[in-house]
Coordinates of N, CA, C and O in Angstrom, one line a residue:
X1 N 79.1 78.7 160.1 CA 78.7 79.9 159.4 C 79.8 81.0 159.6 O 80.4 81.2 160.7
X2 N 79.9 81.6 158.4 CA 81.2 82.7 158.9 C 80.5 84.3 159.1 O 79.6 84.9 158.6
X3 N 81.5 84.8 160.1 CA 80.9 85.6 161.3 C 81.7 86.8 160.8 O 82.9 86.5 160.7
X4 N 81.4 87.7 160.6 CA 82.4 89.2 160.3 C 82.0 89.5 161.7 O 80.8 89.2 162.0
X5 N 83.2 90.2 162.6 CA 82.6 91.2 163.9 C 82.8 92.5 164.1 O 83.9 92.7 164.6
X6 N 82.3 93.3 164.0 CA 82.8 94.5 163.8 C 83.0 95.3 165.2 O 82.2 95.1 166.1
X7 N 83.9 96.3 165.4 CA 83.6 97.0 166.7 C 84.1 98.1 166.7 O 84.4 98.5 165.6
X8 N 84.5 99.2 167.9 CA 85.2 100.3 167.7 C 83.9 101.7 167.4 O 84.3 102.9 167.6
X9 N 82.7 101.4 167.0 CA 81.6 102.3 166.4 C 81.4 103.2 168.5 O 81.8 102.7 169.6
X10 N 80.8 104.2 168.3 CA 80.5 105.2 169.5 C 80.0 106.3 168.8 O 79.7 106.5 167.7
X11 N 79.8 107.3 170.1 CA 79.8 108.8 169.5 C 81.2 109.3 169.6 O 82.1 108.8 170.2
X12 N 81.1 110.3 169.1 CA 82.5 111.0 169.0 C 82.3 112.6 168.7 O 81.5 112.8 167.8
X13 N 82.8 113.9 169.2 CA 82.3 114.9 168.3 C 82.8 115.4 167.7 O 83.9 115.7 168.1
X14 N 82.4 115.8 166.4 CA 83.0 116.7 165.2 C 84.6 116.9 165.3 O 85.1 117.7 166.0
X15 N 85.0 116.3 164.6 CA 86.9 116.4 164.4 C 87.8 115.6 165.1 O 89.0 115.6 165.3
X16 N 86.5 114.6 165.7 CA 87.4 113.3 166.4 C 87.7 112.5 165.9 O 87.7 112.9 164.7
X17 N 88.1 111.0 166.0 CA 88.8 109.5 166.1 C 88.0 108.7 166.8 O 87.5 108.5 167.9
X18 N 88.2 107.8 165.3 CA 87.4 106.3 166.0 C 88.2 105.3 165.1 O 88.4 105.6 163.9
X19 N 88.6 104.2 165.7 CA 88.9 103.1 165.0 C 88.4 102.0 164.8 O 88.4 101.2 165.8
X20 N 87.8 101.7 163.5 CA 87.4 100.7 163.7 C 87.8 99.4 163.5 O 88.7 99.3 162.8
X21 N 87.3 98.5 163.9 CA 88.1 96.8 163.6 C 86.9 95.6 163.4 O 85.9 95.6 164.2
X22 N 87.2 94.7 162.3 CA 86.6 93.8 162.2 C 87.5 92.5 162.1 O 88.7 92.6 161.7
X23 N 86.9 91.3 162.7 CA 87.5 90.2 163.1 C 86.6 88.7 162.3 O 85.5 88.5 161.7
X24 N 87.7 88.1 162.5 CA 86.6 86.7 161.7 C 87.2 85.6 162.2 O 88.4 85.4 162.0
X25 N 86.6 84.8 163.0 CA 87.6 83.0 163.4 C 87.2 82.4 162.1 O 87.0 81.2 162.3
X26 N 87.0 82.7 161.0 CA 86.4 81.8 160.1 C 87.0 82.1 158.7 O 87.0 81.2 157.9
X27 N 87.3 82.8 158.5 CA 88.0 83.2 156.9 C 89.3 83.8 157.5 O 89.5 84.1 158.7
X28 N 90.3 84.0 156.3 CA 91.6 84.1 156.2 C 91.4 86.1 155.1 O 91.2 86.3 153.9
X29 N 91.7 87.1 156.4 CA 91.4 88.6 155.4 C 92.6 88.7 154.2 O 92.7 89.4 153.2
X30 N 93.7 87.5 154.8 CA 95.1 88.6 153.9 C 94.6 87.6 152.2 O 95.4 87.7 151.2
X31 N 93.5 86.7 152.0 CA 93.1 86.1 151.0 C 91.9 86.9 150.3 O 91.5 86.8 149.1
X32 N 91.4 87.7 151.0 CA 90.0 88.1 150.5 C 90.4 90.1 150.1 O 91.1 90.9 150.7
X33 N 89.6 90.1 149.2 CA 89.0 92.0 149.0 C 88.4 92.3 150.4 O 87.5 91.6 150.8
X34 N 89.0 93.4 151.1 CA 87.7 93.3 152.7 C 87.4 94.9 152.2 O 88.2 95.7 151.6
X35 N 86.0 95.2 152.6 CA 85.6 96.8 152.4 C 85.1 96.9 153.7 O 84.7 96.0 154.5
X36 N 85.3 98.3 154.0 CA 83.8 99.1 154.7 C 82.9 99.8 154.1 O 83.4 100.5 153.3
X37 N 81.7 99.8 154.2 CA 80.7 100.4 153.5 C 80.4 100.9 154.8 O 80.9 100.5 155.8
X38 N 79.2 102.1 154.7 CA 78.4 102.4 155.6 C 77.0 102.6 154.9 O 76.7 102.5 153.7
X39 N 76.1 102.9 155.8 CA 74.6 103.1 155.5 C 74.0 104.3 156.4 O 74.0 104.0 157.6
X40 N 73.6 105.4 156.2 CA 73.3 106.2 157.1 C 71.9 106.6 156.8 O 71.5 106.8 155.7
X41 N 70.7 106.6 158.0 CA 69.5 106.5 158.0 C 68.9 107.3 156.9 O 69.1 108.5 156.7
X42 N 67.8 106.2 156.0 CA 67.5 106.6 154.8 C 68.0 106.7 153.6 O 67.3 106.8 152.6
X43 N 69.2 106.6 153.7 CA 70.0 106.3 152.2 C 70.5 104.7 151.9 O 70.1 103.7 152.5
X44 N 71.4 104.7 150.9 CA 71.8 103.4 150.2 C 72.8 103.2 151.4 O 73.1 104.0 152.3
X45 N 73.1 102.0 151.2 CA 74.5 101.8 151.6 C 75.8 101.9 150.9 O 75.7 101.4 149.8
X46 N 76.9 102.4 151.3 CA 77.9 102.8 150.2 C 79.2 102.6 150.4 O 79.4 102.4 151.6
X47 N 80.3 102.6 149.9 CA 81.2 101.6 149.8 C 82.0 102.6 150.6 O 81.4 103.7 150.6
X48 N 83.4 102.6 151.2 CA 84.1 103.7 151.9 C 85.7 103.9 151.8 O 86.4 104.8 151.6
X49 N 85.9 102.3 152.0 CA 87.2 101.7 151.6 C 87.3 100.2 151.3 O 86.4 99.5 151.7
X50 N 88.5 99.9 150.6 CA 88.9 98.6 150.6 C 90.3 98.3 150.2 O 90.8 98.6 149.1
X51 N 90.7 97.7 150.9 CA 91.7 97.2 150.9 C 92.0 95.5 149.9 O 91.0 94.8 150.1
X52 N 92.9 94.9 149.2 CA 93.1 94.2 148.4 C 93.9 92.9 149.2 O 94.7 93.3 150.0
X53 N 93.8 92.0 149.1 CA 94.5 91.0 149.2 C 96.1 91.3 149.5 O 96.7 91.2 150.6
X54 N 96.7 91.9 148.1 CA 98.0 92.8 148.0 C 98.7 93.4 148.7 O 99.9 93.4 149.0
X55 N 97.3 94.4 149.5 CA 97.4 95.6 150.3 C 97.3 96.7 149.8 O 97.7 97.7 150.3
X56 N 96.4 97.0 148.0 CA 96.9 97.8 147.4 C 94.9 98.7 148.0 O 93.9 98.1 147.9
X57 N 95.1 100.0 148.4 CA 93.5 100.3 149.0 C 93.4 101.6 148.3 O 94.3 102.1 147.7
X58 N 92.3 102.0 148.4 CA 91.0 102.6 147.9 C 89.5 103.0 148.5 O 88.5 102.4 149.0
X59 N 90.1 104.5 148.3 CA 89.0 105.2 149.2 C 88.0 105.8 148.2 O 88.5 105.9 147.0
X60 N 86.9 106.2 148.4 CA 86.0 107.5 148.2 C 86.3 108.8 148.0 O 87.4 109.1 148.4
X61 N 85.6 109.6 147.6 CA 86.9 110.6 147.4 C 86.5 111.5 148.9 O 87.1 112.5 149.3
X62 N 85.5 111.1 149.3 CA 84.9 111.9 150.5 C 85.4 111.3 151.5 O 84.8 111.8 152.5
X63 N 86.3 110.4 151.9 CA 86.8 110.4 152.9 C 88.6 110.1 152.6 O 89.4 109.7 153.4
X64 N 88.8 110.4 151.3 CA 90.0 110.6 151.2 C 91.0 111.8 152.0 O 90.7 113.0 152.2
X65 N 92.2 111.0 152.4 CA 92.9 111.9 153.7 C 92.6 111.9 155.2 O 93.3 112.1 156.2
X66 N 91.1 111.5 155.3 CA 90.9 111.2 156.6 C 90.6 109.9 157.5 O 90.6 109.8 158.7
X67 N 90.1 108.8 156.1 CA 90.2 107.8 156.5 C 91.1 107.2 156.5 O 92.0 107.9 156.1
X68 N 91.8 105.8 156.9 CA 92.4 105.0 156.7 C 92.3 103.5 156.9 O 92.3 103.1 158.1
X69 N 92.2 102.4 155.5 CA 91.9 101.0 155.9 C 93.2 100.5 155.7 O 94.0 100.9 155.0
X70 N 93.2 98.9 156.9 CA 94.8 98.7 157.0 C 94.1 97.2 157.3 O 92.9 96.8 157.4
X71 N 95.5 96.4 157.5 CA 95.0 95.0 157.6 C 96.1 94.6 158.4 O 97.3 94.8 158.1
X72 N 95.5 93.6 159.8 CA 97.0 93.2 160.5 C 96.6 91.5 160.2 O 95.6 90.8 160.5
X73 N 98.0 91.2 159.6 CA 97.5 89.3 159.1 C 97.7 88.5 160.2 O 97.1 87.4 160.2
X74 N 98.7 89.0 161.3 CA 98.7 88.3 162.8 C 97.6 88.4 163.3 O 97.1 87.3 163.6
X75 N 97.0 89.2 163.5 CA 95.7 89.1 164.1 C 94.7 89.0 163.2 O 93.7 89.6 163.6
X76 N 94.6 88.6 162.1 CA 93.6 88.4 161.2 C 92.6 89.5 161.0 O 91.5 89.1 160.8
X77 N 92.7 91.1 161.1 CA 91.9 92.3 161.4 C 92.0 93.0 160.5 O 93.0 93.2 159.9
X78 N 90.6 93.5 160.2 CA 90.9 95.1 159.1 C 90.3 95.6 160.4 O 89.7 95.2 161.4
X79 N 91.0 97.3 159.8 CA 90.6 98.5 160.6 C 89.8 99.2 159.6 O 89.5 98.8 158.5
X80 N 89.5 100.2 160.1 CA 89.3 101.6 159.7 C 89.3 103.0 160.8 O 88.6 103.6 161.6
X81 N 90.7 103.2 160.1 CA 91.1 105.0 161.3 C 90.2 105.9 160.5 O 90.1 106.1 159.3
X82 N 89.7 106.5 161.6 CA 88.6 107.7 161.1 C 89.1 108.5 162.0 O 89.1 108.3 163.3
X83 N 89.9 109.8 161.3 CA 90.1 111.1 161.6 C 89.2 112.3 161.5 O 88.0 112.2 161.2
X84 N 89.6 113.0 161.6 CA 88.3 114.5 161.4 C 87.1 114.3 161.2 O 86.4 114.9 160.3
X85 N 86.6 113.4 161.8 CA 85.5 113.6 161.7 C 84.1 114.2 161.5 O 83.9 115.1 162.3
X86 N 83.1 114.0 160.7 CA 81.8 115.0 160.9 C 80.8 114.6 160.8 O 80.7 113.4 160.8
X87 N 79.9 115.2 160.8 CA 78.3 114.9 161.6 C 77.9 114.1 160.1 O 77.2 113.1 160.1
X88 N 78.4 114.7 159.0 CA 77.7 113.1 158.1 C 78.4 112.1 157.7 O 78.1 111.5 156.7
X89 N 79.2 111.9 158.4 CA 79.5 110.7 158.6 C 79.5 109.4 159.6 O 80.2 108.4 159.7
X90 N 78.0 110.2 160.4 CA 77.2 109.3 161.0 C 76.4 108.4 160.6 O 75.3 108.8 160.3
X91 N 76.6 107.2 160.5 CA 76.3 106.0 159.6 C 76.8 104.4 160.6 O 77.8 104.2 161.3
X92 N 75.8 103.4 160.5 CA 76.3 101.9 160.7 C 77.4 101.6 160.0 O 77.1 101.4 158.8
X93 N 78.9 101.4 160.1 CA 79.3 101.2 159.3 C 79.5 99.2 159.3 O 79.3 98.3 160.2
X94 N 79.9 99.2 158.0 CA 79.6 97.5 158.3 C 81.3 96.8 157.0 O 81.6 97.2 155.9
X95 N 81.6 96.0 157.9 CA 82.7 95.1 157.6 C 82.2 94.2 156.1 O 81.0 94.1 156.1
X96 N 82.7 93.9 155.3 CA 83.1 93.1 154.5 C 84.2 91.8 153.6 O 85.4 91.9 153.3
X97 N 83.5 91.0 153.3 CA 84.9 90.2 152.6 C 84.3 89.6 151.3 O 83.1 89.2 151.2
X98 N 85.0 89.7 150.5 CA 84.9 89.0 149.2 C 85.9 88.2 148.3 O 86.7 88.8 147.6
X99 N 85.7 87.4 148.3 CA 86.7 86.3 147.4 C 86.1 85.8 146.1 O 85.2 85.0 146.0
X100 N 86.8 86.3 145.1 CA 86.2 85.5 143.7 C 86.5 84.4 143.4 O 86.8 84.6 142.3
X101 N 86.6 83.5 143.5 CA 87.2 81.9 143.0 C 86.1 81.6 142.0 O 85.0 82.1 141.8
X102 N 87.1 80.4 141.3 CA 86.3 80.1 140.1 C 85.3 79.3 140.4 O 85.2 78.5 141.3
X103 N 84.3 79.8 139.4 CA 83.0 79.5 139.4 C 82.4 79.7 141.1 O 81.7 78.7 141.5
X104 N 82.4 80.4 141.7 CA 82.0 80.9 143.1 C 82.5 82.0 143.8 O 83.7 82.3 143.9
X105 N 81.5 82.8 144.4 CA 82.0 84.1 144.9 C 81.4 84.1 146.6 O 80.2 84.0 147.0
X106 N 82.6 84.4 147.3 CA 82.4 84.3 148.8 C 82.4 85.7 148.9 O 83.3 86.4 148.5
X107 N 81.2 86.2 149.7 CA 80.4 87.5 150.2 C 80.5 87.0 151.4 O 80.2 85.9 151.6
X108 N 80.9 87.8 152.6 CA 80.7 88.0 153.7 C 80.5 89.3 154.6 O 81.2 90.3 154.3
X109 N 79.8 89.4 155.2 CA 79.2 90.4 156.2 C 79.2 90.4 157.3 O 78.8 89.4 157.8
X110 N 79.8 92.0 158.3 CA 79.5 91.9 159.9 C 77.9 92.5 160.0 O 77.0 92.9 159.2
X111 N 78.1 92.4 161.2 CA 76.3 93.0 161.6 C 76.5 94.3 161.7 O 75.4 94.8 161.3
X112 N 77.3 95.2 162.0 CA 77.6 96.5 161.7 C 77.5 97.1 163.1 O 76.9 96.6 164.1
X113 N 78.4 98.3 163.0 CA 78.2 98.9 164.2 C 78.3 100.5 164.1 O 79.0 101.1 163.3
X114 N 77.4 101.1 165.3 CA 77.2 102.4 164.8 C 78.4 103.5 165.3 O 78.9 103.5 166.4
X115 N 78.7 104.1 164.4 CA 79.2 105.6 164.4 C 78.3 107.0 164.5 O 77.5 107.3 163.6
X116 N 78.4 107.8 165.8 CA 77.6 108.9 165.4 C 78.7 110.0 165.9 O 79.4 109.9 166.9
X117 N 78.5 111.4 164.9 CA 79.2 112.4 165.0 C 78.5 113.5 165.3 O 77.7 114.0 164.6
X118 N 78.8 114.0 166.9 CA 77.3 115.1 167.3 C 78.4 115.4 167.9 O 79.5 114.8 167.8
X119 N 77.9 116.8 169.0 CA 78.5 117.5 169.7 C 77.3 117.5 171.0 O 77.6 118.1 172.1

């Protein structure tokens, strides 16, 4: 079964840094679409960044400038640098991969890990 891991999630307060990293012994990231989404209590879950196969990425416009998703292919990792942080952007954030191949679509998921922005 393939395993997304995510980690890096804590408290932090208002206008800090956190990085996050997700890992996989089981899929190949520099082949797949990888996102982060988050979910913050009571709302949808929603997409944040993603980075491409390529390397070509895409943010939200609400964390444009302060986020950053990156991909190291030696170590098989996405990140996500989170700068300036703020209190609503306290949310699970959670790892993803996606691969379209023909006639089949590979979805994968970490278990997610929490981010909270308080003082």
């Amino acid at each position: 079964q393939v395993q997304l891991v995510e980690s890096g999630g804590g408290l932090v307060q208002p206008g800090g840094s956190l990085r996050l990293s997700c890992e996989s012994s089981r899929i190949i990231f520099s082949i797949y679409v990888a996102n982060w989404y988050r979910q913050a209590p009571g709302k949808q879950r929603e997409l944040v960044a993603s980075i491409s196969s390529s390397g070509t990425t895409t943010y939200v416009d609400f964390v444009k400038g302060r986020f950053t998703i990156s991909r190291d292919n030696a170590k098989n990792t996405v990140y996500l640098q989170m700068n300036s942080l703020k209190p609503e952007d306290t949310a699970v954030y959670y790892c993803n991969a996606v691969l379209q191949a023909v006639g089949k679509k590979y979805d994968y998921w970490g278990q997610g890990t929490q981010v909270t922005v308080s003082s």
